[in-house]
Amino acid sequence: MDVIVADDRAELVEARQALGVGEGGSTLALVPTMGALHEGHRSLMRLAREHADHVAVSIFVNPLQFGPGEDYARYPRTFEADLEVCAAEGVGVVFAPAAEEMYLPDRQVTVSAGPMGTVAEGAFRPGHFDGVLTVVLKLFNLVRPDAAVFGRKDAQQLALIRRMVADLDVPVSVVGAPTIREADGLALSSRNRYLSPEDRTVALALSRALFAGAQEGTPAEIRRAARAVLDAEPEADVDYLILADPATFAEVGDDHGGEAILAVAARVGTTRLIDNVVLTLG
Ligand code: PAF
């Protein structure tokens, strides 16, 4: 069956019916995306298939999650190629609304990400996570999936979506998917296509720093090893390097035991990249 493209709410309802979602217990998993699909997104779609009978992909570059001066206008939009990816991965429906379909002109209510939305990535992108959670909740309400799959590369986003689902009793099961990397360690991202060949070499410092930190034992050693790699690459303009508690994204103390996320954000040329690894301490 060809992938169904739904541009608006009515078409989405029809698509759910055409797929038979809800009939005889038939389930749907959603992969929310902003398009410019790559191998990482394909892995999310494959994981989604393991969690439901049908897969929906949303493609929507969400203006609410971009701050002034960020890359909303130039964010890559590759709809026809994205549709081919979805068809090849056996996706049942692609929901691709226009901004006017998603947001009422007189809208007033948004989701607040709370304290976790203001630290780490949130400290550098004020309001970003409010915008992410608002669109994700709207997508959940419109698509009505049983499960939704998000990449662990956006670790703080995933933690906040889990928090929202728990705090607001959203009836969706959230699935985290492993980060997919190039052979040389670069984490896949739609923004990688902005990188010049020279930028790409510089960008490798991010994953190298994380892998160096992951070799160490204590929080101080981990931070020191990762920082040393970043310091050796002055072309990477680092916003933050944190070793954070996965539940709060606050920096962990020296006596922290259990999971911690070593996360980095840096600008390389005109491109801002993020990456992380999950470590077990103690
Ligand atoms: O991770 C993304 O691509 C976006 O933040 C998401 C979850 C699709 C919301 O716009």
Coordinates of C-alpha atoms and ligand atoms in Angstrom, one line a residue:
M1 CA 0.0 0.0 0.0
D2 CA 1.3 3.5 -0.9
V3 CA 2.0 5.9 1.9
I4 CA -1.0 8.2 2.5
V5 CA -0.1 11.9 2.8
A6 CA -2.4 13.9 5.1
D7 CA -2.1 17.7 5.1
D8 CA -4.8 18.5 7.5
R9 CA -6.9 17.1 10.4
A10 CA -9.7 15.7 8.2
E11 CA -7.2 13.8 6.0
L12 CA -5.5 12.4 9.1
V13 CA -8.8 11.0 10.4
E14 CA -9.5 9.5 6.9
A15 CA -5.9 8.0 6.9
R16 CA -6.4 6.4 10.3
Q17 CA -9.7 4.9 9.0
A18 CA -8.1 3.7 5.7
L19 CA -5.3 2.0 7.7
G20 CA -7.9 0.4 10.1
V21 CA -6.1 1.9 13.2
G22 CA -8.1 1.0 16.3
E23 CA -10.0 -1.8 14.5
G24 CA -9.6 -5.1 16.2
G25 CA -6.9 -3.7 18.4
S26 CA -4.8 -2.4 15.5
T27 CA -2.2 0.1 16.8
L28 CA -0.3 3.1 15.5
A29 CA 3.2 4.4 16.4
L30 CA 4.2 8.0 15.5
V31 CA 7.7 9.2 14.5
P32 CA 7.6 13.0 14.9
T33 CA 10.2 14.7 12.6
M34 CA 11.0 18.0 11.0
G35 CA 11.8 16.3 7.7
A36 CA 15.2 16.2 6.0
L37 CA 15.1 12.5 6.8
H38 CA 18.3 10.5 7.1
E39 CA 19.4 7.1 8.2
G40 CA 18.7 8.0 11.9
H41 CA 15.1 8.7 11.1
R42 CA 14.9 5.4 9.2
S43 CA 16.0 3.6 12.3
L44 CA 13.2 5.4 14.3
M45 CA 10.7 4.2 11.7
R46 CA 12.0 0.6 12.0
L47 CA 11.8 0.7 15.8
A48 CA 8.2 2.2 15.5
R49 CA 7.2 -0.8 13.4
E50 CA 8.3 -3.1 16.3
H51 CA 5.9 -1.2 18.6
A52 CA 2.8 -1.0 16.5
D53 CA 0.9 -2.4 13.5
H54 CA 1.1 0.9 11.6
V55 CA 3.6 3.8 11.5
A56 CA 2.8 7.4 11.1
V57 CA 5.6 10.0 10.4
S58 CA 4.9 13.7 11.0
I59 CA 6.9 16.2 9.0
F60 CA 6.6 19.7 10.3
V61 CA 9.2 22.4 10.8
N62 CA 7.8 23.8 14.0
P63 CA 8.3 27.6 14.2
L64 CA 7.5 27.6 17.9
Q65 CA 10.8 25.8 18.8
F66 CA 13.1 28.2 16.9
G67 CA 14.4 31.4 18.6
P68 CA 15.1 34.7 16.9
G69 CA 18.3 34.3 14.8
E70 CA 18.0 30.5 14.7
D71 CA 17.8 28.5 11.5
Y72 CA 14.0 28.2 11.0
A73 CA 14.0 29.9 7.5
R74 CA 17.0 27.9 6.2
Y75 CA 16.1 24.5 7.9
P76 CA 16.4 21.9 5.1
R77 CA 13.0 21.1 3.5
T78 CA 13.2 18.0 1.3
F79 CA 9.6 16.8 1.2
E80 CA 9.7 14.7 -2.0
A81 CA 12.8 12.8 -0.9
D82 CA 11.3 12.4 2.6
L83 CA 8.2 10.8 1.1
E84 CA 10.4 8.3 -0.7
V85 CA 12.2 7.4 2.5
C86 CA 8.8 6.9 4.3
A87 CA 7.5 4.8 1.4
A88 CA 10.6 2.6 1.5
E89 CA 10.2 2.1 5.2
G90 CA 6.6 1.0 4.9
V91 CA 5.2 4.0 6.7
G92 CA 1.3 4.1 6.5
V93 CA 0.7 7.8 6.8
V94 CA 2.8 11.0 6.6
F95 CA 1.2 13.9 8.4
A96 CA 2.6 17.1 6.8
P97 CA 0.6 20.1 8.0
A98 CA 1.2 23.7 7.1
A99 CA 1.9 26.1 10.0
E100 CA -1.6 27.6 9.6
E101 CA -3.1 24.1 10.0
M102 CA -1.2 23.5 13.3
Y103 CA -1.5 26.9 15.0
L104 CA -4.6 29.1 15.3
P105 CA -3.9 32.7 14.6
D106 CA -5.2 33.7 18.1
R107 CA -3.6 30.8 20.0
Q108 CA -2.7 31.6 23.6
V109 CA -2.0 28.3 25.5
T110 CA 1.3 26.5 25.3
V111 CA 3.0 23.8 27.3
S112 CA 5.6 25.0 29.8
A113 CA 8.7 22.7 30.1
G114 CA 9.3 23.7 33.7
P115 CA 12.7 23.8 35.4
M116 CA 14.3 21.1 33.2
G117 CA 13.5 23.2 30.2
T118 CA 15.7 26.1 31.4
V119 CA 19.0 24.3 32.0
A120 CA 21.6 22.9 29.6
E121 CA 20.2 23.2 26.0
G122 CA 17.3 25.2 27.4
A123 CA 19.7 27.8 28.9
F124 CA 21.1 28.5 25.4
R125 CA 17.7 28.2 23.6
P126 CA 15.1 30.0 25.8
G127 CA 11.6 28.8 25.0
H128 CA 12.8 26.0 22.8
F129 CA 11.5 23.2 24.9
D130 CA 8.1 24.9 25.5
G131 CA 7.8 25.0 21.7
V132 CA 8.9 21.3 21.3
L133 CA 6.5 20.1 24.0
T134 CA 3.6 22.2 22.6
V135 CA 3.9 20.7 19.1
V136 CA 4.5 17.2 20.4
L137 CA 1.4 17.3 22.6
K138 CA -0.6 18.7 19.6
L139 CA 0.8 15.9 17.4
F140 CA -0.2 13.3 20.0
N141 CA -3.7 14.8 20.1
L142 CA -4.1 14.9 16.3
V143 CA -2.4 11.6 15.3
R144 CA -3.6 9.7 18.5
P145 CA -0.7 7.2 18.4
D146 CA -0.4 4.3 20.9
A147 CA 3.4 4.8 20.9
A148 CA 5.9 7.5 19.8
V149 CA 9.6 7.1 19.0
F150 CA 12.2 9.8 19.6
G151 CA 16.0 9.7 19.1
R152 CA 18.3 9.7 22.2
K153 CA 20.6 12.2 20.4
D154 CA 18.1 14.8 21.6
A155 CA 18.4 13.5 25.1
Q156 CA 17.0 16.5 27.0
Q157 CA 14.0 16.6 24.6
L158 CA 13.4 12.9 25.2
A159 CA 13.6 13.4 29.0
L160 CA 11.2 16.3 28.8
I161 CA 8.7 14.4 26.6
R162 CA 8.7 11.6 29.1
R163 CA 8.2 14.1 31.9
M164 CA 5.3 15.7 30.0
V165 CA 3.7 12.3 29.4
A166 CA 4.0 11.4 33.1
D167 CA 3.0 14.8 34.5
L168 CA 0.0 15.4 32.1
D169 CA -1.2 11.8 31.9
V170 CA -0.8 11.6 28.1
P171 CA -1.8 8.1 27.0
V172 CA 1.2 7.5 24.7
S173 CA 4.0 5.1 25.3
V174 CA 7.3 6.9 24.6
V175 CA 10.2 4.9 23.1
G176 CA 13.8 6.1 23.0
A177 CA 15.9 5.1 20.0
P178 CA 19.8 4.8 19.9
T179 CA 21.8 7.5 18.2
I180 CA 23.1 6.5 14.8
R181 CA 26.6 7.6 13.9
E182 CA 28.8 7.7 10.8
A183 CA 31.7 5.3 10.9
D184 CA 34.0 8.1 12.2
G185 CA 31.7 8.9 15.1
L186 CA 29.7 11.9 13.8
A187 CA 26.1 11.6 15.1
L188 CA 23.6 11.8 12.3
S189 CA 21.6 15.0 12.2
S190 CA 19.6 16.9 9.5
R191 CA 21.8 19.9 10.2
N192 CA 25.0 17.9 9.2
R193 CA 24.1 18.9 5.6
Y194 CA 25.1 22.5 6.4
L195 CA 28.7 21.4 7.2
S196 CA 31.5 22.1 4.8
P197 CA 34.1 19.3 4.5
E198 CA 36.3 21.4 6.8
D199 CA 33.5 21.9 9.3
R200 CA 32.8 18.2 9.3
T201 CA 36.3 17.5 10.4
V202 CA 36.0 20.0 13.2
A203 CA 32.6 18.5 14.2
L204 CA 34.2 15.2 14.9
A205 CA 35.7 16.8 18.1
L206 CA 32.2 16.5 19.7
S207 CA 32.0 12.7 19.5
R208 CA 35.7 12.4 20.2
A209 CA 35.3 14.4 23.4
L210 CA 32.3 12.2 24.5
F211 CA 34.2 9.0 23.8
A212 CA 37.3 10.3 25.7
G213 CA 35.1 11.2 28.7
A214 CA 33.4 7.8 28.5
Q215 CA 36.8 6.1 29.1
E216 CA 37.2 7.7 32.5
G217 CA 35.7 6.8 35.9
T218 CA 34.8 9.8 38.1
P219 CA 32.8 12.9 37.2
A220 CA 35.9 15.1 37.5
E221 CA 38.0 12.8 35.2
I222 CA 35.2 12.5 32.7
R223 CA 34.7 16.2 32.4
R224 CA 38.5 16.8 32.3
A225 CA 39.1 14.3 29.5
A226 CA 36.2 15.5 27.4
R227 CA 37.1 19.2 27.9
A228 CA 40.7 18.5 26.8
V229 CA 39.5 17.2 23.4
L230 CA 37.3 20.2 22.9
D231 CA 40.1 22.6 23.9
A232 CA 42.3 21.1 21.3
E233 CA 39.8 22.0 18.6
P234 CA 39.4 25.8 18.9
E235 CA 37.2 25.9 15.7
A236 CA 34.5 24.2 17.7
D237 CA 32.8 27.0 19.6
V238 CA 31.4 25.2 22.7
D239 CA 28.1 26.3 24.3
Y240 CA 28.3 23.7 27.0
L241 CA 29.8 20.4 28.1
I242 CA 27.8 18.8 30.9
L243 CA 27.7 15.6 32.9
A244 CA 24.1 15.6 33.9
D245 CA 21.5 13.7 35.8
P246 CA 19.2 12.2 33.1
A247 CA 16.1 13.0 35.2
T248 CA 16.8 16.7 35.7
F249 CA 19.7 17.6 33.4
A250 CA 21.4 19.3 36.3
E251 CA 25.2 18.7 36.6
V252 CA 25.9 15.6 38.7
G253 CA 28.0 15.9 41.9
D254 CA 31.3 14.1 42.5
D255 CA 29.5 11.3 44.5
H256 CA 27.0 10.6 41.7
G257 CA 26.3 6.9 41.1
G258 CA 24.2 5.4 38.3
E259 CA 23.3 6.9 34.9
A260 CA 24.7 10.2 33.8
I261 CA 24.5 11.9 30.4
L262 CA 27.7 13.5 29.0
A263 CA 26.3 16.1 26.6
V264 CA 27.9 18.7 24.4
A265 CA 26.6 21.5 22.2
A266 CA 28.9 23.5 19.9
R267 CA 28.8 25.8 16.9
V268 CA 30.9 24.6 14.0
G269 CA 31.0 27.2 11.2
T270 CA 27.4 28.4 11.0
T271 CA 25.9 25.1 12.3
R272 CA 25.0 24.3 15.9
L273 CA 25.4 20.6 16.8
I274 CA 24.5 18.6 19.9
D275 CA 25.6 15.1 20.9
N276 CA 25.6 12.9 24.0
V277 CA 26.5 9.5 25.5
V278 CA 24.9 7.8 28.5
L279 CA 27.4 6.6 31.1
T280 CA 27.0 4.5 34.2
L281 CA 29.0 5.9 37.1
G282 CA 30.1 4.3 40.4
Ligands
PAF1 O1 13.4 16.3 17.2 C1 12.7 16.9 16.3 O2 12.9 16.7 15.1 C2 11.7 17.9 16.8 O3 12.1 18.6 17.9 C3 10.3 17.3 17.0 C4 10.3 16.3 18.1 C5 9.8 16.7 15.7 C6 9.3 18.4 17.4 O4 9.2 19.4 16.4

